[in-house]
Structures are given as C-alpha cells and as structure tokens.
Amino acid sequence: MAKGKYDATLNLPRTDFPMRANLPAKEPEILDYWNKIDVYQKVQEKNSGKPSFILHDGPPYANGNIHLGHTLNKVLKDIIIKHRSMTGHDTPYVPGWDTHGLPIETQAIKDLGIDRKRTDVIEFRKHCREYALKYVGIQSEQFQRLGVRGDWDHPYLTLNPEFEAIQIKVFGEMAHKGYIYKGLKPVYWCADCETALAEAEIEYSDKTSPSIYVKFPVKDGKGVIPEDAYVIIWTTTPWTLPANTGISLHPDFDYIVLKANKEKYVIARGLLETVAAELDWADYKIIKQFKGKEAERAVCRHPFFARDSLVVLGAHVTLDAGTGCVHTAPGHGEDDFIVGKEYGLEVISPVDNSGRFTEEAGQFEGLLVHDANKDVIAELEKRNLLLKASRIEHQYPYCWRCKHPIIYRATDQWFASIEGFRQDALKAIDSVRWIPSWGRERIFNMVRDRGDWCISRQRSWGVPIPIFYCESCGSTIIDESTIERISTLFAEQGSDIWFSGDASYLLPEGYHCSNCGSDKFRKETDIMDVWFDSGSSHMAVLETYDELSWPADMYLEGSDQHRGWFNSSLSTSVAVKGMAPYRQVLTHGFLVDEQGKKQSKSMGNAIDPLKLIKSMGADILRLWVSSADYRSDVSVSDNIIKQCAEAYRKIRNTCRFILGNLYDFDPVKETVEYQKLNELDKWALLKLHQLIKRVSKAYEDYEFHVVFHAVHNFCTVDLSSIYFDILKDRLYCCHPEDPERKAAQTVLHELINALVVILAPILAYTSEEIYSHLRKESGPVSVQLLDWPAYREEYIDEAIGTRITRVLEVREAVTKSLEEARTRKAIGHSLGAKVTIYADPEWLSLLKTIDDLEKVFIVSQVELKNESERTRNAVYLEELPGIWVDVAAAAGEKCERCWIIEPSVGGHDGHTNLCERCSQVVARL
C-alpha cells in the first residue's frame, strides 16, 4: 500500500466492523438485542401461513450445566431451523426438558442431603421439582448463549400438569387396547438406585467376573445319562446359583458322556476341546453320545440346596462358550424365564430391592449378591462340586446413571406389550426418512428383537402409574372413567395429588368395583419410566401447542436414542395412533478426542463449552459443529477448536474486506448492470452462485460440513487469494466514481449480501454483526429475517468460468516464476516485474481476451508475444504446454501512489512522481 503525501487520495477501506472479533464481549450485546426485539416472534410473524417445518426437541435432563454433547445437538437443530425459516418455512421451535426420574432424584438427594426414605413423599417431590426447575433455568440461559433461537419463554416440561395429564391419557389408551399388563419377569435391576430399568437405561462396559465350572450330580438320567455322572455348567454369575432350577441343553446339539479324572461328565461335543483345555483333562474317554432332546426332563440335584434341577431344552443355548449345558435360573434371566415358563420351573429370585440375598437364599442371606460370589464358590468347593474357578473380563450391563453393575431380577412389574404392536411399528419405521440411512436398520432390528417394555419404576419423582387395586377382591382397576378423572386432576393440580389424595378422592365419585361392588381401593405405588414421559411428548407437545402440529417433520438426537427417545416415541405413537410421530429422524455420533477416545471428564479429555464460550465465543463452537461430519463420531480437541478459530478469522476478514470497500457505494443508484461487468467480475458472480447452489443443497441435505468447507474455500481461495488480490488496485487507486470501481463494488455488494445469509444459520452472532453494517433503516431489523439468496442461472457462464480458470492456471505458474526471479535478485516486489508471455496461438487468443493482465498477475507490465518470438531467457512451463515466461525488471519509475512501475511516471506537471492514471485521478479529486 502506498505511503506518503498521496495516502489521502487513495480509496482505502473504511469500516467500523473490527478485525478482532472479541466475541465473548460482543455476543452478549447481540443476544440482548435479539431479546429486546423478540427476534423469535418476529420470525414467526414473518413466516406465518407459510409451509411449516416442525423440529420436535428431544428433552435433555435438567440436572447440570450443559456439556459439549448438548452443544452439538442444539446447534445442529438451530442451523436447520434458521435455514428453513430463511427459505420460507414457518419454523416454530419449542425447547423442552425431561424433568422427572432417577437423574433428578439422585442429584436432589446428593445436593440437598435428603434421605428419601425418611422424607415425606410430597416434600421430597418438592425438592426434586425445585432442583429440576433450577437447572431448566440455567440450561435455558446456556442454550440461548449458544445463539439458539426458540420460544424460551414457553418451553415444554415433563413436570407441567398439562403434560402429565396427556401422558396419563396415552397410558390409558394403551391400557384400553390391551398393551399394558403386570407380570413377574426378570428385569434389569439397579440395586444402588433400587429400581427396575429399561433397556435404554443400560450401558455396557468391561467387568472382571468369576468364571466357574460346576458339577451338577445326575439324579435321574432317563436312561440316557448315567446316574453316576455330572452335568457340567459354566457361569460368570455364581451368585445366581441359589436360584437355579434347571439346566438347558440345545435339542439338536450332540452331547457326550466322557470319563476324566475317574468321574463321568456331560458336555456338548462341539465344546470338548475347549473344556478339556480349560479343565486340564490330559486323558479322557468318550463313553456315549446323544442328542440334547434325548435327555429332556432328566433330573439333576442342585449343588447345595435340597431341590432338583430339571434338564430342559432351549434354542438359546450356543456353542460360543461354556459347556453347552446352561445353568438356568428363571428368576435371573430372560431366556431362563422363557424356557422355565415352558417347563413349569419355579421362579426363584431370593434378592431384595437393595441387592441383598433374602432368607430364601439360605446361608447367603444378607449378603450383597456381587459380594456373595466368593461365598458361593467356597460352598461349591467344600462340596467338591467346583471343577475350576478363575477370572474373566467381559462386557457387562451397567446402570447408565449410577454406573454400578446391574442384576437381572424377577419382580412384579408393569409392562407395555411390544408384541401387541410390533408389526405395525416395523411398518411405521419404513415410512420414515432415516439420516444417515443406517439408522433404519438399527431401529428396525431393535424393535424386531426387543422384549416387552418395563415401564414401572420403584421411585417417587415421576408420573404415577394410574392404576388402583380393589381391597376386597384384588382386581386391577383402570378404565376410561378413571383415566379421565386422573387426567383432569393432574391437569388442574399436578401429579402430586396422587401422593397426597386418597384413592376415594382420585377415583370418580361413587366408583365401585365392577367385580365385587366394593368401594375400598388402594393406589399403585410405582411411577412410570421417564422414557414413557418423553415418549409421550409427541402428543403432550405437538398436539397441545397451537403453533405446532403432529407428526413432527424431524426428530434429531444422538445415535443412542435409537434405543431411547426414538424408540419410546415410536412405541407410544404406534400403539395409540398407528403411525410414527416423525417424518424424518436425524442422528449424530458421539464426541471423541483426536485419538478417537470417547470424551469424558474422568479421562480428562472433555472440553467445557461454557469455558470456550467465555474465552473464544459461541460462534467458534457453532463453526466447529458445522465443520464436523456428524454422521459418525465427532472429533474435538483444543487443536481442532483452534483450527476452527483460524477458519473463522479468515471468513471474518473476507467479510471485513468487503464491508471496508463499500463505504461509498449506493446500491440503489450505483449498481452496474451485469452486461457491463468485466470477465473477472462475472467470474466472481459465477463462483458466488455456484456456491449458493452448492450450499443450498448441502443445507437441504443436512450436510453442514459441506457448507463449512465450501464457504471457507470460497472466502480464502476464490475471494481473498484471487479476486480481492486482483481487485485491490481497482478499488484503491481508481477515481472513486470510476465505472470499473463501481463495477467491483457492485459485485462486492452482492457477495456480502449473499454471504451474510449463507452464514447466518451457522455464525449466528457474526452474521448479525455483519448485517448491522449493511442494514438500511427500512430493512429488516435482524439478519434472521432475511430471505435465502436466489440462485441465478444467468450468472452461470461456463465459458467465462473455463477461460478464467485457465488464466488462473497461468497466474499460478507466473507467480512461481516471480518467486524464482526474486530468489535470484532479478526483482524485488512483484510490482517491480515485467512479465513477457510467449504462447502458442490457442493460449495467445485466450490471454488477449482478458483486460489488464498485469492486475491479474500483480505485476507492473505484461507483454504477450507469439511463441516464435521467444528468447533464450523464456522458461517453458511444463505444467502448461504452449507457454513460455520471461520475468525481468519493469521499465520506468515507481508511482508513489499505486507503486506500479511505468514509463509514464514523471511526465505530468505538478505530479512528477505519479503515473498517468494516478495523476489524472488526483487532478479530478
């Protein structure tokens, strides 16, 4: 840039848009502005009556500050909502929170030091409510600080009386259709939380467990198994042996009786080598072979209790591990329960709610089950029925809340019968667009294979199961009148009334048992699974908020929600309405560090979004979200965030350059028609509209990483490195009113007005800041009220694109030649150079169509000559056959104003240090 007495005559950029973003300070000011103008309501008013797009918010738990997973999820939703609203859709967004359940109870107990068993249930629920509402408020502020637009003044909460009332009706409708039942079945049980758990509340992790081989003495071999033999089982849960009532064989497997160590054993033939190696059988002899079905109903003796263990047949038996003879305890396993039911085996589950053995477990009474493993093993060893005990590391289910290992425990629970509507659910899955497409297979397989849904919980903070029991005959009471009464009461008073009111008040007036006529009833004490809460939201929210509609156009959550919210929502919706509650389901992966390890506080690799917002700003996080291909696991680290910050800086500086060069441009009066633009300007518009087309499709396809890379490349390469670089002389040095300068400003104006909208869904704050420098008094008050830029086919001149692309290839080669000339000291700055290009007829014809090639190459002089005229100094460009380049020092003197070396410098009265162009400009100022 020129220095000296002519600085004031240059059209140097002028803008209040700062180079340094200072986002942590600037973003709260913009957020206050959005709140002041109520930007959410203004967007709703603008798009009222237009086609709707309903993204139903999956409710996070209100139990702590937001983490980076929340950030990824909420920003993805916000990007979609903002893009849809700018493309002409009515996009109401009602955020929600999951406010019941174990996570809230656990935190309330921990934070307030409450003993829930000694605290009045209403008082305890009050503490839980206060805790949940506290974090609803905290998280709401944090989500808004991320720049997420929504109806934050009217969120949906699962603890709201209106929500609870609808949930009761969902339950009642499922019960009316026969999908709700109570039964004794083994369920996932967390002894630490003292409640049943659903499949969605289980996570698997490594666990070291005992691995034991146990002998079951044969009592009656049914003529197939010798009665002096032992059936060998293998288990990693010795604590379940007190509940054993059977041994399962596969009906079609081959089994053998063999002799080893002077004893006879029964195992599956297919596992002989494995078992022999495990038990160190150096010498053994096969005595007999038989099919599993031949030994059906043979009888063994329990290893240490005075009862039988029946040999039964089950298709669940495999040859993957063990002995092919499976220890069967119907009270502690789903497969065991199913086969036990078929054979009438006793269901024994001698374990209480806290995971301790009951009196039914004999000498093990009072022991915690996992601690009792060693005692069970000791008992087996004492009775000489233990063949081997070792340790094994394997995948084991854990409670996803307290992170303790769970147990399988048969208890009376309430279930939703998936079997009752499974086929309808599978059909509904195929009516939905799954993004990515593999989501369809995942949820389809889960629904196809899942057992019935355990919906009861033995806790206090939640929606009660609205069922009564007749005190006289024990009948279960639930019908349309009781559901209507409870739903009405909950809508008026909230679900606390269930715990404070007696059964006579909760039931319809004058209600009597239809079986025995009694008017004495007691209430169910269990509450509903929180997945039933959130799974009912499609009706409790989409059908109750005036601006929303059912079904939702989209659900968007992490991929773990295939077994969680997507699944529970599908189940309640299909059961009640016969179809899916969503048209599209988009899932994103989990957060991992640069090494692919899962992010966690305990590992020290978790990044706190609140700290990042404070130090770098929310827009950096939003840009990171857009840069990630969320369809698989998403990498994040300090280094990745720094890379995003650098990308942000380049995008911001691109916008700043444009703003700085539009300070004296009036688009109403000074816009230059497209036909009057030069080829480079037309090329810039071509690249812009190619960008609009590409990012519009990418937004529609939810491929935001494509948007990020396309915009970043456009700003840094097409604009900053090429167009702006070539444009600077025209912008800075021409007369302010020069038609060529106004042409450039015309293009810049179109560039920034398209870019600010393209960036708005991602860089929410920065785009608003940019727009504040563009906005006219009569224009919309926020960038969020602008319309999506239209793609203009007439700007897509492929011939110009091809020509400029080829010229830019020459520019790149010339730049290399200039570097080489600078290295050998032939020139200094590139403006000190003259470039002579010798070219074949094809290249020569092309290059002659481009005006001001010296501006394209950023040199002072360019001369084009036929290839036949080339000199010895001309260097052949191998990458561009048909072109030779000669770089030499430019002839003439350096213009003090534009730095171009020209023979015309010094030939003008009064401006002896200026070139002809600059002297004429200065004279007109």
Coordinates of N, CA and C in Angstrom, one line a residue, residues 145-284:
R145 N -27.3 -18.6 25.1 CA -26.0 -18.1 24.9 C -25.3 -18.7 23.7
L146 N -25.6 -19.9 23.4 CA -25.1 -20.5 22.2 C -25.6 -19.9 20.9
G147 N -26.6 -19.0 21.1 CA -27.2 -18.4 19.9 C -28.4 -19.2 19.4
V148 N -28.9 -20.1 20.1 CA -30.1 -21.0 19.7 C -31.4 -20.2 19.8
R149 N -32.1 -20.1 18.7 CA -33.4 -19.3 18.7 C -34.5 -20.3 19.0
G150 N -35.4 -19.8 19.9 CA -36.6 -20.7 20.3 C -37.5 -19.9 21.1
D151 N -38.6 -20.6 21.4 CA -39.6 -20.0 22.3 C -39.3 -20.3 23.8
W152 N -38.2 -19.6 24.2 CA -37.6 -19.9 25.5 C -38.6 -19.5 26.7
D153 N -39.5 -18.6 26.4 CA -40.5 -18.2 27.5 C -41.6 -19.3 27.7
H154 N -41.7 -20.2 26.7 CA -42.8 -21.2 26.8 C -42.3 -22.6 26.5
P155 N -41.3 -23.1 27.2 CA -40.8 -24.4 26.9 C -41.8 -25.5 27.4
Y156 N -41.6 -26.7 26.9 CA -42.4 -27.8 27.5 C -41.5 -28.5 28.5
L157 N -42.2 -28.8 29.7 CA -41.5 -29.5 30.7 C -42.4 -30.7 31.1
T158 N -41.7 -31.9 31.3 CA -42.5 -33.1 31.5 C -43.1 -33.1 32.9
L159 N -42.7 -32.1 33.8 CA -43.4 -32.0 35.1 C -44.6 -31.0 35.0
N160 N -44.8 -30.4 33.9 CA -46.0 -29.5 33.8 C -47.3 -30.3 33.9
P161 N -48.3 -29.8 34.7 CA -49.5 -30.5 34.9 C -50.2 -30.9 33.5
E162 N -50.1 -30.0 32.6 CA -50.8 -30.2 31.3 C -50.1 -31.4 30.6
F163 N -48.8 -31.5 30.7 CA -48.0 -32.6 30.1 C -48.4 -33.9 30.8
E164 N -48.4 -33.9 32.1 CA -48.7 -35.1 32.8 C -50.1 -35.6 32.5
A165 N -51.0 -34.7 32.3 CA -52.4 -35.1 32.0 C -52.5 -35.8 30.7
I166 N -51.8 -35.3 29.7 CA -51.8 -36.0 28.4 C -51.1 -37.4 28.5
Q167 N -50.0 -37.4 29.3 CA -49.3 -38.7 29.4 C -50.2 -39.7 30.1
I168 N -51.0 -39.4 31.0 CA -52.0 -40.3 31.6 C -52.9 -40.8 30.5
K169 N -53.4 -39.9 29.6 CA -54.3 -40.4 28.6 C -53.6 -41.3 27.6
V170 N -52.3 -41.1 27.3 CA -51.5 -42.0 26.5 C -51.5 -43.4 27.1
F171 N -51.2 -43.4 28.4 CA -51.1 -44.7 29.1 C -52.5 -45.4 29.1
G172 N -53.5 -44.5 29.4 CA -54.9 -45.1 29.4 C -55.3 -45.7 28.1
E173 N -54.9 -45.1 27.0 CA -55.3 -45.6 25.6 C -54.6 -46.9 25.4
M174 N -53.3 -47.0 25.8 CA -52.5 -48.2 25.6 C -53.1 -49.3 26.4
A175 N -53.6 -49.0 27.7 CA -54.2 -50.0 28.5 C -55.5 -50.4 27.9
H176 N -56.3 -49.5 27.4 CA -57.6 -49.8 26.8 C -57.4 -50.8 25.6
K177 N -56.3 -50.6 24.9 CA -56.1 -51.5 23.7 C -55.4 -52.9 24.2
G178 N -55.2 -53.0 25.5 CA -54.7 -54.3 26.0 C -53.2 -54.4 25.9
Y179 N -52.4 -53.3 25.8 CA -51.0 -53.3 25.7 C -50.3 -53.2 27.0
I180 N -51.0 -52.9 28.1 CA -50.4 -52.7 29.4 C -50.8 -53.9 30.3
Y181 N -49.8 -54.5 30.9 CA -50.1 -55.6 31.8 C -49.0 -55.7 32.9
K182 N -49.4 -56.4 34.0 CA -48.4 -56.6 35.1 C -48.0 -58.0 35.1
G183 N -46.7 -58.3 35.3 CA -46.3 -59.7 35.3 C -45.0 -59.8 36.0
L184 N -44.7 -61.1 36.4 CA -43.5 -61.4 37.1 C -42.5 -61.8 36.0
K185 N -41.5 -61.0 35.8 CA -40.5 -61.3 34.8 C -39.1 -60.8 35.3
P186 N -38.0 -61.4 34.8 CA -36.7 -60.8 35.1 C -36.5 -59.5 34.4
V187 N -36.1 -58.5 35.1 CA -35.9 -57.2 34.5 C -34.5 -56.7 34.9
Y188 N -34.0 -55.7 34.2 CA -32.8 -55.1 34.6 C -33.1 -54.4 36.0
W189 N -32.2 -54.6 36.9 CA -32.5 -54.0 38.3 C -31.2 -53.4 38.8
C190 N -31.3 -52.1 39.2 CA -30.1 -51.4 39.8 C -30.3 -51.5 41.3
A191 N -29.5 -52.2 42.0 CA -29.6 -52.3 43.4 C -29.2 -51.0 44.1
D192 N -28.3 -50.2 43.5 CA -27.9 -49.0 44.0 C -29.1 -48.0 44.0
C193 N -29.7 -47.9 42.8 CA -30.9 -47.0 42.7 C -32.2 -47.6 43.1
E194 N -32.2 -48.9 43.4 CA -33.3 -49.6 43.9 C -34.5 -49.5 43.0
T195 N -34.3 -49.8 41.7 CA -35.4 -49.7 40.8 C -35.2 -50.5 39.6
A196 N -36.3 -50.9 38.9 CA -36.1 -51.6 37.6 C -35.7 -50.5 36.6
L197 N -35.0 -51.0 35.5 CA -34.5 -50.2 34.5 C -35.0 -50.7 33.1
A198 N -35.1 -49.8 32.2 CA -35.5 -50.2 30.8 C -34.2 -50.4 30.0
E199 N -34.3 -51.1 28.9 CA -33.1 -51.3 28.0 C -32.4 -50.1 27.7
A200 N -33.1 -49.0 27.5 CA -32.5 -47.7 27.2 C -31.6 -47.1 28.3
E201 N -31.8 -47.7 29.5 CA -31.1 -47.1 30.7 C -29.9 -48.0 31.0
I202 N -29.5 -48.9 30.1 CA -28.4 -49.8 30.3 C -27.3 -49.4 29.4
E203 N -26.0 -49.4 29.9 CA -24.9 -49.3 29.0 C -23.9 -50.4 29.4
Y204 N -23.1 -50.8 28.4 CA -22.3 -52.0 28.6 C -20.8 -51.5 28.7
S205 N -20.1 -52.1 29.6 CA -18.7 -51.8 29.8 C -18.0 -53.1 30.3
D206 N -16.7 -53.0 30.3 CA -15.9 -54.2 30.7 C -16.0 -54.4 32.2
K207 N -16.1 -55.7 32.6 CA -16.2 -56.1 34.0 C -15.4 -57.3 34.2
T208 N -14.7 -57.4 35.3 CA -14.0 -58.7 35.7 C -14.9 -59.5 36.6
S209 N -15.2 -60.7 36.2 CA -16.1 -61.5 36.9 C -15.5 -62.9 37.2
P210 N -16.1 -63.6 38.1 CA -15.6 -65.0 38.3 C -16.0 -65.9 37.1
S211 N -15.3 -66.9 36.8 CA -15.6 -67.8 35.8 C -15.5 -69.2 36.4
I212 N -16.6 -69.9 36.5 CA -16.6 -71.2 37.2 C -17.2 -72.3 36.4
Y213 N -16.7 -73.5 36.6 CA -17.2 -74.7 36.1 C -17.8 -75.5 37.2
V214 N -19.1 -75.9 37.2 CA -19.7 -76.5 38.3 C -20.3 -77.9 37.9
K215 N -20.2 -78.9 38.8 CA -20.8 -80.2 38.6 C -22.2 -80.3 39.2
F216 N -23.2 -80.7 38.4 CA -24.5 -81.0 38.9 C -24.7 -82.5 38.9
P217 N -24.8 -83.1 40.1 CA -25.0 -84.6 40.1 C -26.3 -85.0 39.4
V218 N -26.2 -86.1 38.6 CA -27.4 -86.6 38.0 C -28.2 -87.5 38.9
K219 N -29.5 -87.2 39.0 CA -30.4 -87.9 39.9 C -31.2 -88.9 39.1
D220 N -31.7 -88.5 37.9 CA -32.5 -89.4 37.1 C -32.1 -89.1 35.6
G221 N -31.3 -90.0 35.0 CA -30.8 -89.8 33.7 C -31.8 -90.2 32.6
K222 N -33.0 -90.6 32.9 CA -34.0 -91.1 32.0 C -33.4 -92.1 31.0
G223 N -32.5 -92.9 31.5 CA -31.9 -94.0 30.6 C -30.9 -93.4 29.6
V224 N -30.7 -92.2 29.6 CA -29.7 -91.6 28.6 C -28.4 -91.2 29.3
I225 N -28.5 -90.6 30.5 CA -27.3 -90.1 31.2 C -27.1 -91.1 32.4
P226 N -25.9 -91.6 32.6 CA -25.6 -92.4 33.7 C -25.9 -91.7 35.0
E227 N -26.4 -92.4 36.0 CA -26.7 -91.7 37.2 C -25.5 -91.5 38.2
D228 N -24.4 -91.9 37.7 CA -23.2 -91.6 38.5 C -22.3 -90.5 37.8
A229 N -23.0 -89.8 36.9 CA -22.3 -88.7 36.1 C -22.7 -87.4 36.6
Y230 N -22.0 -86.4 36.1 CA -22.3 -85.0 36.5 C -22.5 -84.2 35.2
V231 N -23.5 -83.3 35.2 CA -23.6 -82.4 34.1 C -22.8 -81.1 34.5
I232 N -22.0 -80.7 33.6 CA -21.1 -79.5 33.9 C -21.7 -78.3 33.3
I233 N -21.9 -77.3 34.1 CA -22.3 -75.9 33.6 C -21.1 -74.9 33.9
W234 N -21.2 -73.9 33.1 CA -20.2 -72.8 33.3 C -21.0 -71.5 33.5
T235 N -20.6 -70.6 34.4 CA -21.2 -69.4 34.6 C -20.2 -68.3 35.1
T236 N -20.6 -67.0 34.8 CA -19.8 -65.9 35.3 C -20.6 -65.2 36.4
T237 N -21.7 -65.7 36.8 CA -22.5 -65.1 37.9 C -22.8 -66.2 39.0
P238 N -21.8 -66.6 39.7 CA -22.1 -67.6 40.8 C -23.2 -67.3 41.7
W239 N -23.4 -66.0 41.9 CA -24.5 -65.5 42.9 C -25.9 -66.0 42.4
T240 N -26.0 -66.3 41.1 CA -27.4 -66.7 40.7 C -27.6 -68.2 40.9
L241 N -26.6 -69.0 41.4 CA -26.8 -70.4 41.6 C -27.9 -70.7 42.6
P242 N -28.0 -69.9 43.7 CA -29.1 -70.2 44.6 C -30.5 -70.2 44.0
A243 N -30.6 -69.6 42.8 CA -31.9 -69.5 42.1 C -32.0 -70.6 41.0
N244 N -31.1 -71.4 40.9 CA -31.1 -72.4 39.8 C -32.2 -73.4 40.0
T245 N -33.0 -73.7 38.9 CA -34.0 -74.7 39.0 C -33.9 -75.6 37.7
G246 N -32.9 -75.3 36.8 CA -32.8 -76.1 35.6 C -31.5 -76.1 34.9
I247 N -31.3 -76.9 34.0 CA -30.1 -76.9 33.1 C -30.6 -77.0 31.7
S248 N -30.2 -76.1 30.8 CA -30.7 -76.1 29.4 C -29.7 -76.7 28.5
L249 N -30.2 -77.6 27.6 CA -29.5 -78.2 26.5 C -30.1 -77.8 25.2
H250 N -29.4 -77.7 24.1 CA -30.0 -77.5 22.8 C -30.5 -78.8 22.3
P251 N -31.7 -78.8 21.8 CA -32.3 -80.1 21.4 C -31.5 -80.8 20.2
D252 N -30.8 -80.0 19.4 CA -30.2 -80.6 18.2 C -28.7 -80.8 18.3
F253 N -28.1 -80.3 19.4 CA -26.7 -80.5 19.6 C -26.3 -81.9 20.0
D254 N -25.1 -82.3 19.6 CA -24.6 -83.6 20.1 C -24.0 -83.4 21.5
Y255 N -24.3 -84.3 22.4 CA -23.8 -84.2 23.8 C -23.0 -85.6 24.0
I256 N -22.1 -85.5 24.9 CA -21.3 -86.7 25.2 C -21.2 -87.0 26.7
V257 N -21.1 -88.2 27.0 CA -20.7 -88.6 28.4 C -19.3 -89.1 28.3
L258 N -18.4 -88.4 29.0 CA -17.0 -88.8 28.9 C -16.4 -89.1 30.3
K259 N -15.3 -89.8 30.4 CA -14.7 -90.1 31.6 C -13.4 -89.4 31.7
A260 N -13.2 -88.7 32.8 CA -11.9 -88.0 33.0 C -11.7 -87.8 34.5
N261 N -10.5 -88.0 35.0 CA -10.2 -87.9 36.4 C -11.1 -88.8 37.3
K262 N -11.4 -90.0 36.7 CA -12.2 -91.0 37.4 C -13.7 -90.6 37.6
E263 N -14.1 -89.6 36.9 CA -15.5 -89.2 37.0 C -16.1 -89.1 35.6
K264 N -17.5 -89.2 35.6 CA -18.2 -89.1 34.3 C -18.8 -87.7 34.2
Y265 N -18.6 -87.1 33.0 CA -19.1 -85.7 32.8 C -20.0 -85.7 31.5
V266 N -20.9 -84.7 31.5 CA -21.7 -84.5 30.4 C -21.5 -83.0 29.9
I267 N -21.1 -82.9 28.6 CA -20.9 -81.6 27.9 C -21.3 -81.8 26.5
A268 N -21.3 -80.6 25.8 CA -21.6 -80.7 24.3 C -20.4 -81.1 23.6
R269 N -20.5 -82.0 22.6 CA -19.4 -82.5 21.9 C -18.6 -81.3 21.2
G270 N -19.4 -80.3 20.7 CA -18.7 -79.2 20.0 C -17.8 -78.4 20.9
L271 N -17.9 -78.5 22.2 CA -17.0 -77.7 23.1 C -16.0 -78.6 23.8
L272 N -15.9 -79.8 23.4 CA -15.0 -80.8 24.0 C -13.5 -80.3 24.2
E273 N -13.0 -79.8 23.1 CA -11.6 -79.4 23.1 C -11.4 -78.2 24.0
T274 N -12.3 -77.3 23.9 CA -12.2 -76.1 24.8 C -12.3 -76.4 26.2
V275 N -13.3 -77.2 26.6 CA -13.5 -77.6 28.0 C -12.3 -78.4 28.5
A276 N -11.8 -79.4 27.7 CA -10.7 -80.2 28.1 C -9.5 -79.3 28.4
A277 N -9.3 -78.3 27.5 CA -8.1 -77.4 27.8 C -8.3 -76.6 29.0
E278 N -9.5 -76.1 29.3 CA -9.8 -75.3 30.4 C -9.6 -76.1 31.7
L279 N -10.1 -77.4 31.7 CA -10.1 -78.2 32.9 C -8.9 -79.2 33.0
D280 N -7.9 -79.0 32.1 CA -6.7 -79.7 32.1 C -6.9 -81.2 32.1
W281 N -7.8 -81.7 31.2 CA -8.0 -83.1 31.0 C -6.9 -83.6 30.1
A282 N -5.9 -84.1 30.6 CA -4.8 -84.7 29.8 C -5.3 -86.0 29.1
D283 N -6.2 -86.7 29.8 CA -6.6 -88.0 29.3 C -8.1 -88.2 29.6
Y284 N -8.9 -88.4 28.6 CA -10.3 -88.6 28.8 C -10.8 -89.6 27.7

